[in-house]
PDB file of C-alpha atoms in Angstrom:
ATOM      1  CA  UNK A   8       0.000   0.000   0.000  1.00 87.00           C
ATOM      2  CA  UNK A   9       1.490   3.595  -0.832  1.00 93.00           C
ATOM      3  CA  UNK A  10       0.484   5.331   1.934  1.00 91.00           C
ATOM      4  CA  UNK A  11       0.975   8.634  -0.084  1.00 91.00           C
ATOM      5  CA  UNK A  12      -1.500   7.721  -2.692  1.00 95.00           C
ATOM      6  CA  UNK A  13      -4.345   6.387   0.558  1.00 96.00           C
ATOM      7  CA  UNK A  14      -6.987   8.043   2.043  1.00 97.00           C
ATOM      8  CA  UNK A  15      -8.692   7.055   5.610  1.00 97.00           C
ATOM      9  CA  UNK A  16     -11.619   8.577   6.647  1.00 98.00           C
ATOM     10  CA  UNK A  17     -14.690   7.766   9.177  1.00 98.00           C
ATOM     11  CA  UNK A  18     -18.048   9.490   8.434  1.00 98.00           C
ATOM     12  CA  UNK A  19     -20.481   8.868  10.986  1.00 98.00           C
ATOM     13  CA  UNK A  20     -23.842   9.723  11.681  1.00 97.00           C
ATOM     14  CA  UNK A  21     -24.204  14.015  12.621  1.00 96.00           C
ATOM     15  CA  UNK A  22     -26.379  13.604  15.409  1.00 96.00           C
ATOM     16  CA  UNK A  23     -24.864  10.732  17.695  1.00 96.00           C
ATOM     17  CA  UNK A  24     -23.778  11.432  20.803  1.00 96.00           C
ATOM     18  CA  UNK A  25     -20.644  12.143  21.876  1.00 96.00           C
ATOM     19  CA  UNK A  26     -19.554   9.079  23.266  1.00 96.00           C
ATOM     20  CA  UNK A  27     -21.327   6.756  21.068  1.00 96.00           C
ATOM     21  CA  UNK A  28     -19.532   8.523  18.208  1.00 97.00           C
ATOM     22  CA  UNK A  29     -16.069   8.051  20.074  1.00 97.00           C
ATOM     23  CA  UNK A  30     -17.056   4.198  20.297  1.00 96.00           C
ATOM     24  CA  UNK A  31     -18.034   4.431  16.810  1.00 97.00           C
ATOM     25  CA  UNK A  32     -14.756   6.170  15.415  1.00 98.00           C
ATOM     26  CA  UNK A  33     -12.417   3.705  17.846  1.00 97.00           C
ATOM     27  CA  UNK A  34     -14.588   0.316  16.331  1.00 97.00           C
ATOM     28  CA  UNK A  35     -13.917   1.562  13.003  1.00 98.00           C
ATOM     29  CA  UNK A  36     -10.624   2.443  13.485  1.00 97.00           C
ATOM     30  CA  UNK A  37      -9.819  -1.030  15.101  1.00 97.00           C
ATOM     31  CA  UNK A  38     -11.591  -3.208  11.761  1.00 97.00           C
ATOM     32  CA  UNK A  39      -9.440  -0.431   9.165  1.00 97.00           C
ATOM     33  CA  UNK A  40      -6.625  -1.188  11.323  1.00 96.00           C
ATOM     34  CA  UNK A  41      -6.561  -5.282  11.136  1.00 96.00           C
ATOM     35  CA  UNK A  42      -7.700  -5.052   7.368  1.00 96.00           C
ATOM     36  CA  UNK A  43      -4.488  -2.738   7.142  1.00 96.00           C
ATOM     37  CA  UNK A  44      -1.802  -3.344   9.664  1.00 96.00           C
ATOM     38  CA  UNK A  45       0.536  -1.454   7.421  1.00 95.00           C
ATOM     39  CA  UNK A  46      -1.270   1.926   8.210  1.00 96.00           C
ATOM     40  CA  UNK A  47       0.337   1.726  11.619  1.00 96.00           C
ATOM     41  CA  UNK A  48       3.748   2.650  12.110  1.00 96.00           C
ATOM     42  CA  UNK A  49       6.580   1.406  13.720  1.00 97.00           C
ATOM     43  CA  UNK A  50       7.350   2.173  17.868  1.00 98.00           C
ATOM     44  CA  UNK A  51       8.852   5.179  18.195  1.00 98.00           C
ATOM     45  CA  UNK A  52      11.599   6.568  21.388  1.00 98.00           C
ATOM     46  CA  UNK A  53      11.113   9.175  22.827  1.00 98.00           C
ATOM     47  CA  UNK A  54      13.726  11.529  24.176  1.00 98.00           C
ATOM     48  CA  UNK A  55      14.201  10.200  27.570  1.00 98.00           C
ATOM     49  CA  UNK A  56      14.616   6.523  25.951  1.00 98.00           C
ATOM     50  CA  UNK A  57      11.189   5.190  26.785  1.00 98.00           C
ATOM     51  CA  UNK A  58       9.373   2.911  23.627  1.00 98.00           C
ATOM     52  CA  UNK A  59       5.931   4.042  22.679  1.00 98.00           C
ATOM     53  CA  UNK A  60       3.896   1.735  20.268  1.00 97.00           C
ATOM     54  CA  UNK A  61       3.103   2.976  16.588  1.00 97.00           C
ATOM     55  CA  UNK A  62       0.244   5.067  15.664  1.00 96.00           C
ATOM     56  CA  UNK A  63      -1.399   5.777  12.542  1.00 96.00           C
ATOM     57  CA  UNK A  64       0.320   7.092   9.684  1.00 96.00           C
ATOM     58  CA  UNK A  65      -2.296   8.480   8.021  1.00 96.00           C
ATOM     59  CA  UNK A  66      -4.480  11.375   9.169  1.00 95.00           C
ATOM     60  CA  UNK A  67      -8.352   9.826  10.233  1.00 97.00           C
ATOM     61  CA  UNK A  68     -10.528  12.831   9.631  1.00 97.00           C
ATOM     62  CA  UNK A  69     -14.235  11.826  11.455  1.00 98.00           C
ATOM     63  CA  UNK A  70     -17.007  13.502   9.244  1.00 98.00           C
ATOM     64  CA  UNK A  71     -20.720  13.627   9.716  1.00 97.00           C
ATOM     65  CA  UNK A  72     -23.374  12.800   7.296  1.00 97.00           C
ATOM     66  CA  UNK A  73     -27.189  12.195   7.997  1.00 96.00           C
ATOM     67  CA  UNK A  74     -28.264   8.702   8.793  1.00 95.00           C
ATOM     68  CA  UNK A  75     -30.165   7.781   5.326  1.00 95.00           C
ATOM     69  CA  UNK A  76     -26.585   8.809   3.577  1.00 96.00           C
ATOM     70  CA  UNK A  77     -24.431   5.978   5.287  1.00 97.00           C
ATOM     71  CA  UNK A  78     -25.842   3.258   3.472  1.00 96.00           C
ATOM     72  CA  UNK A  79     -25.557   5.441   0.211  1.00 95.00           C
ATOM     73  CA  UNK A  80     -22.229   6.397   0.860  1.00 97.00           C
ATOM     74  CA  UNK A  81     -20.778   2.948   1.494  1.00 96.00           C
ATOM     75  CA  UNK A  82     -22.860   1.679  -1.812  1.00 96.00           C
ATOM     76  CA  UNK A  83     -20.650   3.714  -3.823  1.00 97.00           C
ATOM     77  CA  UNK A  84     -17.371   3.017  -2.231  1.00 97.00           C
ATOM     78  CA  UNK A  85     -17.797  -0.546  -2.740  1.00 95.00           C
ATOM     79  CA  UNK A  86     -18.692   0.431  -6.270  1.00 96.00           C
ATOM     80  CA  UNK A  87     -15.227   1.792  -6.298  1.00 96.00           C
ATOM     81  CA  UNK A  88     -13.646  -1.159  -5.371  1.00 96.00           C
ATOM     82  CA  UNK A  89     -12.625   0.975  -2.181  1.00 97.00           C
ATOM     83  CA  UNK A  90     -12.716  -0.766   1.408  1.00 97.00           C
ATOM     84  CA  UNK A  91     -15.619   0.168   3.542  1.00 97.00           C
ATOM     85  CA  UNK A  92     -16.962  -1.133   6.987  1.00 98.00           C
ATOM     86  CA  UNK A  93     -19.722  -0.185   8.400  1.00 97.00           C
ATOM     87  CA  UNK A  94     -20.608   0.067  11.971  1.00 97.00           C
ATOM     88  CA  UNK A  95     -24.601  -0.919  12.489  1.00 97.00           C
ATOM     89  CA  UNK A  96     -27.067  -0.069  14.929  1.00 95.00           C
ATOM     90  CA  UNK A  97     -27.068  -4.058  15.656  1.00 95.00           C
ATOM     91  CA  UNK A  98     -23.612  -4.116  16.655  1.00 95.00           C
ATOM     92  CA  UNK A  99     -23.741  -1.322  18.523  1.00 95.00           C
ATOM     93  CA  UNK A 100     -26.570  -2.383  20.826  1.00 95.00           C
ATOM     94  CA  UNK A 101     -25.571  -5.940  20.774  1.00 95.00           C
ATOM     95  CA  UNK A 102     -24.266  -7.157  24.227  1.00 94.00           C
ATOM     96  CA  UNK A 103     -22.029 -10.166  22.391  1.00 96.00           C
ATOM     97  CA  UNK A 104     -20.471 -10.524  18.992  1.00 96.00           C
ATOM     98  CA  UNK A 105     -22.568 -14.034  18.902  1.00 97.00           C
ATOM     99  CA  UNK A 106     -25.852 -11.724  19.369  1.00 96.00           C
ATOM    100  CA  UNK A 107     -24.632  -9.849  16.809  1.00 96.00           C
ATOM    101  CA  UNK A 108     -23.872 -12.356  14.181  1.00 96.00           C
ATOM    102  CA  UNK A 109     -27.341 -13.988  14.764  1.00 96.00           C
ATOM    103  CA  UNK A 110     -29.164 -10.408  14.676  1.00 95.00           C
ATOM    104  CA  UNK A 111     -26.785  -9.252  11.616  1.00 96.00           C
ATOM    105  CA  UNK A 112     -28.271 -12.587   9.834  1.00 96.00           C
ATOM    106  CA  UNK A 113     -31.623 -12.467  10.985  1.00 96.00           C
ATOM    107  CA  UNK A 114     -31.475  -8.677   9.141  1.00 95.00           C
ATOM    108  CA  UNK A 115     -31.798  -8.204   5.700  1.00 95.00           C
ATOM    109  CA  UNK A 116     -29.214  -5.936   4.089  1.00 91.00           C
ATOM    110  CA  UNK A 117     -31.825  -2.779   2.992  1.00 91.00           C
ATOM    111  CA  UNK A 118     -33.039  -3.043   7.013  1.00 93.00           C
ATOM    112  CA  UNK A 119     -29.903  -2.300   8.355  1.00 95.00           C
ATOM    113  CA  UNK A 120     -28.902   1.151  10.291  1.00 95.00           C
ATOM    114  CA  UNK A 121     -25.628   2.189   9.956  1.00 97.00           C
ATOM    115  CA  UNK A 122     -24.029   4.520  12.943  1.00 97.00           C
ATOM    116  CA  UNK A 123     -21.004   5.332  10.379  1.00 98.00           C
ATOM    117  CA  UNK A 124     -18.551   3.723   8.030  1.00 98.00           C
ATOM    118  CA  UNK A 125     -14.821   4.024   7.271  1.00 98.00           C
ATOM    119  CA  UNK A 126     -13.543   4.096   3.589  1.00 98.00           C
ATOM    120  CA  UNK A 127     -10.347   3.136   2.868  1.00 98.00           C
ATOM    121  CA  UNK A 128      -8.316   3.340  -0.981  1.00 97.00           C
ATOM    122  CA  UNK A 129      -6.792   5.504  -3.369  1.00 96.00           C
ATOM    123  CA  UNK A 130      -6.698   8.912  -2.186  1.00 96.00           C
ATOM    124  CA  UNK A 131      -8.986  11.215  -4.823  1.00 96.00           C
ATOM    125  CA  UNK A 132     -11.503   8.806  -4.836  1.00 97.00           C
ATOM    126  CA  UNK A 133     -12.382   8.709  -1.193  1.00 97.00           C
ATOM    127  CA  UNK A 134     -11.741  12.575  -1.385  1.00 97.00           C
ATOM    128  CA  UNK A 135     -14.502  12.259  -4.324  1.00 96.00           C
ATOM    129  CA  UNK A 136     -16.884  10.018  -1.609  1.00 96.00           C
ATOM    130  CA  UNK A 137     -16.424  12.040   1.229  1.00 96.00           C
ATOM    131  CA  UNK A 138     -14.928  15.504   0.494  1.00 92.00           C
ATOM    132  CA  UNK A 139     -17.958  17.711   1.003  1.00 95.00           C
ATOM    133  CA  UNK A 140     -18.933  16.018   4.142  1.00 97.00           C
ATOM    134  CA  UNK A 141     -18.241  18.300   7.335  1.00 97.00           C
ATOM    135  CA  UNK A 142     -16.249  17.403  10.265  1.00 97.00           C
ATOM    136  CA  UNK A 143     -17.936  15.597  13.151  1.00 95.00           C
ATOM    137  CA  UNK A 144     -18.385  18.683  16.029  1.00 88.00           C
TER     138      UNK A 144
END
């Protein structure tokens, strides 16, 4: 993966709440992050010595969108051939990943309520995806 030539970018939905849209970003970032190990760098030593583990290398702007765009949104990435996870109501109210597998089956794809996605590929066209879209506040 050039990094250079990648673009990472969360859009969730504009009127979560603040901490479900911190849990949203951080499951996002976690599923982006095993599909792409490479986007985190190496540990890095500080001045003093101490070892601190790698971090991202690419910026992870967190836009907002309404609701009824998500699903929209990730359509057309996947279109793209870009990567895209979403994060669904259904996980996030599940209490286990086994409820969640049986409610995610037991839900039909056009039923499904997404808190937010993350889109990951070539740089311009996830700028052409998500570019408009504000910043979460």
């Amino acid at each position: 993966m050039n990094l250079d030539a990648t673009k990472f970018a969360i859009v969730l939905d504009g009127g979560l709440p603040g901490g479900v849209a911190a849990n949203a970003a951080a499951v996002l970032s976690l599923s982006v992050g095993r599909a792409f190990p490479e986007i985190v760098g190496p540990a890095v030593t500080d001045g003093d010595g101490d070892e601190h583990p790698g971090i991202t290398q690419l910026p992870i702007p967190v836009l907002r969108a309404a609701p009824e765009a998500l699903p929209e949104l990730r359509r057309k990435a996947s279109e793209r051939g870009l990567y895209c996870v979403g994060f669904t109501h259904t996980a996030r109210t599940a209490r286990s990943y086994d409820a969640y597998t049986q409610r995610m089956a037991a839900t039909a794809n056009d039923n499904l309520c997404f808190v937010g996605i993350a889109i990951v590929g070539e740089r311009s066209a996830v700028e052409g995806l998500c570019g408009a879209l504000p910043m979460l506040r």
